[in-house]
Amino acid sequence: MARGRAPGYDSQRETILARAAELFAQRGYAGTSMNEVAEACGLSKPALYHYFKDKYALLVNIAEGHVLRLEAVVDEVLDQQLPAQEHLGQLIRCFVEEYADAQHAHRVLTEDIRFLNDDDRERILERERRVVSAFSNVIRQIRPEIDAARMATPLTMLLFGMINWMFTWLKPDGELTYEAMATVVADLFFGGIPAVRLPTQPTLP
């Protein structure tokens, strides 16, 4: 009879992935060892191998797990059956908020995917393409003539350009929050500079 998983197994596994993502984001996948991951998790190296067989398995789980969460966000927003412009605005807000809690995983996905083998990389990239397609489809609904001009995908990638790299400059403890910036991104995308609503400044005592 197979032995069941110990209580807390899944929680510990997620903790390991979070610590590994942070190390990979800071030092790069190639520059991080399993010893360093184990130390960051407060585990022995044999204990770490109980959860993941090697560093490559960590990379696959971090990258694919991040994309799976983004796919889930797309599905959750789609289920709301919103009008097209509200749909896109909600996607923008949800993605910005998701990235706020997954900065390290997102950096790993964008910078370390080159270390994946062909099959794993293609599977994860296909999931990414589905996410991009979901945005493109909503943009086409908002302005159907964009599709005939073959501009839906370029506009989608410009939008992702605003969202994807926000983590490189927006500080979690700064004056601007991710929630506030999500609104700015949506305003800017829909209406340009004149449409951007300025965040309310705190009143000085």
GROMACS .gro file of C-alpha atoms in nm:
model
  205
    1MET     CA    1   0.000   0.000   0.000
    2ALA     CA    2   0.141   0.339  -0.103
    3ARG     CA    3   0.236   0.573   0.177
    4GLY     CA    4   0.032   0.895   0.183
    5ARG     CA    5   0.184   1.239   0.190
    6ALA     CA    6   0.259   1.391   0.526
    7PRO     CA    7   0.039   1.678   0.648
    8GLY     CA    8   0.178   2.006   0.521
    9TYR     CA    9   0.346   1.847   0.218
   10ASP     CA   10   0.179   2.078  -0.034
   11SER     CA   11   0.242   2.384   0.180
   12GLN     CA   12   0.611   2.298   0.215
   13ARG     CA   13   0.632   2.236  -0.158
   14GLU     CA   14   0.491   2.582  -0.232
   15THR     CA   15   0.734   2.737   0.015
   16ILE     CA   16   1.025   2.570  -0.162
   17LEU     CA   17   0.906   2.697  -0.500
   18ALA     CA   18   0.869   3.050  -0.364
   19ARG     CA   19   1.219   3.048  -0.214
   20ALA     CA   20   1.371   2.895  -0.528
   21ALA     CA   21   1.196   3.153  -0.748
   22GLU     CA   22   1.339   3.431  -0.533
   23LEU     CA   23   1.690   3.290  -0.561
   24PHE     CA   24   1.662   3.229  -0.936
   25ALA     CA   25   1.531   3.583  -0.983
   26GLN     CA   26   1.818   3.732  -0.784
   27ARG     CA   27   2.106   3.512  -0.897
   28GLY     CA   28   1.982   3.346  -1.213
   29TYR     CA   29   1.896   2.981  -1.259
   30ALA     CA   30   2.252   2.888  -1.357
   31GLY     CA   31   2.395   3.078  -1.060
   32THR     CA   32   2.185   2.904  -0.795
   33SER     CA   33   2.263   2.566  -0.640
   34MET     CA   34   2.038   2.315  -0.470
   35ASN     CA   35   2.243   2.368  -0.155
   36GLU     CA   36   2.145   2.736  -0.159
   37VAL     CA   37   1.779   2.651  -0.213
   38ALA     CA   38   1.786   2.403   0.075
   39GLU     CA   39   1.952   2.660   0.303
   40ALA     CA   40   1.696   2.928   0.208
   41CYS     CA   41   1.417   2.685   0.295
   42GLY     CA   42   1.572   2.573   0.623
   43LEU     CA   43   1.594   2.216   0.492
   44SER     CA   44   1.866   1.961   0.451
   45LYS     CA   45   1.957   1.878   0.093
   46PRO     CA   46   1.813   1.522   0.123
   47ALA     CA   47   1.488   1.673   0.254
   48LEU     CA   48   1.475   1.909  -0.044
   49TYR     CA   49   1.514   1.614  -0.282
   50HIS     CA   50   1.211   1.457  -0.117
   51TYR     CA   51   1.005   1.732  -0.281
   52PHE     CA   52   1.193   1.795  -0.607
   53LYS     CA   53   1.434   1.560  -0.777
   54ASP     CA   54   1.665   1.834  -0.907
   55LYS     CA   55   1.704   2.203  -0.983
   56TYR     CA   56   1.553   2.158  -1.327
   57ALA     CA   57   1.230   2.029  -1.172
   58LEU     CA   58   1.215   2.348  -0.966
   59LEU     CA   59   1.250   2.559  -1.280
   60VAL     CA   60   0.974   2.374  -1.465
   61ASN     CA   61   0.736   2.398  -1.170
   62ILE     CA   62   0.803   2.770  -1.114
   63ALA     CA   63   0.759   2.867  -1.480
   64GLU     CA   64   0.462   2.644  -1.553
   65GLY     CA   65   0.293   2.716  -1.221
   66HIS     CA   66   0.307   3.089  -1.293
   67VAL     CA   67   0.149   3.050  -1.638
   68LEU     CA   68  -0.116   2.816  -1.500
   69ARG     CA   69  -0.216   3.083  -1.248
   70LEU     CA   70  -0.241   3.339  -1.529
   71GLU     CA   71  -0.461   3.100  -1.727
   72ALA     CA   72  -0.682   3.062  -1.421
   73VAL     CA   73  -0.715   3.441  -1.396
   74VAL     CA   74  -0.822   3.455  -1.761
   75ASP     CA   75  -1.086   3.188  -1.700
   76GLU     CA   76  -1.217   3.360  -1.386
   77VAL     CA   77  -1.261   3.691  -1.570
   78LEU     CA   78  -1.418   3.519  -1.871
   79ASP     CA   79  -1.674   3.355  -1.642
   80GLN     CA   80  -1.795   3.701  -1.535
   81GLN     CA   81  -1.932   3.758  -1.888
   82LEU     CA   82  -1.855   4.130  -1.885
   83PRO     CA   83  -1.894   4.374  -2.176
   84ALA     CA   84  -1.575   4.375  -2.383
   85GLN     CA   85  -1.415   4.695  -2.248
   86GLU     CA   86  -1.494   4.602  -1.887
   87HIS     CA   87  -1.360   4.254  -1.960
   88LEU     CA   88  -1.025   4.390  -2.076
   89GLY     CA   89  -1.007   4.635  -1.786
   90GLN     CA   90  -1.068   4.353  -1.541
   91LEU     CA   91  -0.801   4.138  -1.708
   92ILE     CA   92  -0.552   4.423  -1.674
   93ARG     CA   93  -0.633   4.479  -1.308
   94CYS     CA   94  -0.619   4.108  -1.222
   95PHE     CA   95  -0.290   4.055  -1.404
   96VAL     CA   96  -0.121   4.352  -1.240
   97GLU     CA   97  -0.238   4.229  -0.900
   98GLU     CA   98  -0.122   3.874  -0.979
   99TYR     CA   99   0.222   3.999  -1.080
  100ALA     CA  100   0.246   4.194  -0.754
  101ASP     CA  101   0.250   3.863  -0.566
  102ALA     CA  102   0.453   3.671  -0.824
  103GLN     CA  103   0.737   3.903  -0.917
  104HIS     CA  104   1.007   3.641  -0.871
  105ALA     CA  105   0.821   3.370  -1.063
  106HIS     CA  106   0.754   3.615  -1.344
  107ARG     CA  107   1.121   3.708  -1.371
  108VAL     CA  108   1.211   3.339  -1.382
  109LEU     CA  109   0.957   3.281  -1.658
  110THR     CA  110   1.085   3.570  -1.869
  111GLU     CA  111   1.458   3.524  -1.812
  112ASP     CA  112   1.523   3.155  -1.742
  113ILE     CA  113   1.286   2.979  -1.980
  114ARG     CA  114   1.582   2.937  -2.215
  115PHE     CA  115   1.718   2.669  -1.982
  116LEU     CA  116   1.416   2.443  -2.041
  117ASN     CA  117   1.434   2.153  -2.283
  118ASP     CA  118   1.242   2.184  -2.608
  119ASP     CA  119   0.932   1.991  -2.496
  120ASP     CA  120   0.891   2.173  -2.165
  121ARG     CA  121   0.961   2.514  -2.318
  122GLU     CA  122   0.710   2.460  -2.600
  123ARG     CA  123   0.440   2.340  -2.358
  124ILE     CA  124   0.482   2.647  -2.139
  125LEU     CA  125   0.505   2.884  -2.435
  126GLU     CA  126   0.182   2.736  -2.572
  127ARG     CA  127   0.012   2.822  -2.244
  128GLU     CA  128   0.151   3.174  -2.271
  129ARG     CA  129   0.012   3.201  -2.623
  130ARG     CA  130  -0.333   3.109  -2.491
  131VAL     CA  131  -0.312   3.392  -2.238
  132VAL     CA  132  -0.204   3.642  -2.506
  133SER     CA  133  -0.482   3.518  -2.734
  134ALA     CA  134  -0.741   3.582  -2.463
  135PHE     CA  135  -0.635   3.948  -2.447
  136SER     CA  136  -0.623   3.977  -2.828
  137ASN     CA  137  -0.973   3.838  -2.861
  138VAL     CA  138  -1.116   4.099  -2.626
  139ILE     CA  139  -0.934   4.378  -2.810
  140ARG     CA  140  -1.091   4.252  -3.134
  141GLN     CA  141  -1.433   4.267  -2.971
  142ILE     CA  142  -1.377   4.628  -2.865
  143ARG     CA  143  -1.265   4.735  -3.214
  144PRO     CA  144  -1.342   4.472  -3.479
  145GLU     CA  145  -1.167   4.674  -3.752
  146ILE     CA  146  -0.837   4.614  -3.569
  147ASP     CA  147  -0.851   4.251  -3.674
  148ALA     CA  148  -0.869   4.337  -4.045
  149ALA     CA  149  -0.563   4.560  -4.001
  150ARG     CA  150  -0.380   4.277  -3.825
  151MET     CA  151  -0.316   4.499  -3.524
  152ALA     CA  152  -0.476   4.295  -3.246
  153THR     CA  153  -0.160   4.103  -3.158
  154PRO     CA  154   0.077   4.405  -3.176
  155LEU     CA  155  -0.158   4.604  -2.950
  156THR     CA  156  -0.178   4.310  -2.711
  157MET     CA  157   0.200   4.287  -2.691
  158LEU     CA  158   0.225   4.662  -2.628
  159LEU     CA  159  -0.020   4.618  -2.341
  160PHE     CA  160   0.181   4.330  -2.198
  161GLY     CA  161   0.491   4.546  -2.233
  162MET     CA  162   0.336   4.787  -1.982
  163ILE     CA  163   0.230   4.510  -1.746
  164ASN     CA  164   0.512   4.259  -1.769
  165TRP     CA  165   0.801   4.484  -1.668
  166MET     CA  166   0.630   4.687  -1.400
  167PHE     CA  167   0.798   4.475  -1.136
  168THR     CA  168   1.141   4.605  -1.246
  169TRP     CA  169   1.071   4.959  -1.130
  170LEU     CA  170   0.759   4.968  -0.912
  171LYS     CA  171   0.864   4.930  -0.550
  172PRO     CA  172   0.622   4.741  -0.319
  173ASP     CA  173   0.680   4.997  -0.043
  174GLY     CA  174   0.662   5.301  -0.270
  175GLU     CA  175   0.393   5.566  -0.301
  176LEU     CA  176   0.221   5.394  -0.595
  177THR     CA  177   0.052   5.061  -0.533
  178TYR     CA  178  -0.004   4.788  -0.788
  179GLU     CA  179  -0.377   4.846  -0.754
  180ALA     CA  180  -0.336   5.213  -0.842
  181MET     CA  181  -0.108   5.132  -1.134
  182ALA     CA  182  -0.355   4.878  -1.272
  183THR     CA  183  -0.603   5.163  -1.315
  184VAL     CA  184  -0.336   5.380  -1.478
  185VAL     CA  185  -0.249   5.105  -1.726
  186ALA     CA  186  -0.614   5.055  -1.821
  187ASP     CA  187  -0.672   5.431  -1.859
  188LEU     CA  188  -0.358   5.475  -2.067
  189PHE     CA  189  -0.438   5.183  -2.294
  190PHE     CA  190  -0.796   5.285  -2.355
  191GLY     CA  191  -0.760   5.663  -2.378
  192GLY     CA  192  -0.397   5.771  -2.387
  193ILE     CA  193  -0.235   6.031  -2.160
  194PRO     CA  194  -0.548   6.254  -2.136
  195ALA     CA  195  -0.748   5.965  -1.992
  196VAL     CA  196  -0.511   5.883  -1.705
  197ARG     CA  197  -0.668   5.952  -1.366
  198LEU     CA  198  -0.405   6.071  -1.121
  199PRO     CA  199  -0.376   5.883  -0.791
  200THR     CA  200  -0.493   6.078  -0.488
  201GLN     CA  201  -0.199   6.216  -0.293
  202PRO     CA  202  -0.201   6.161   0.084
  203THR     CA  203  -0.287   6.470   0.287
  204LEU     CA  204   0.002   6.598   0.495
  205PRO     CA  205  -0.068   6.640   0.866
   0.00000   0.00000   0.00000
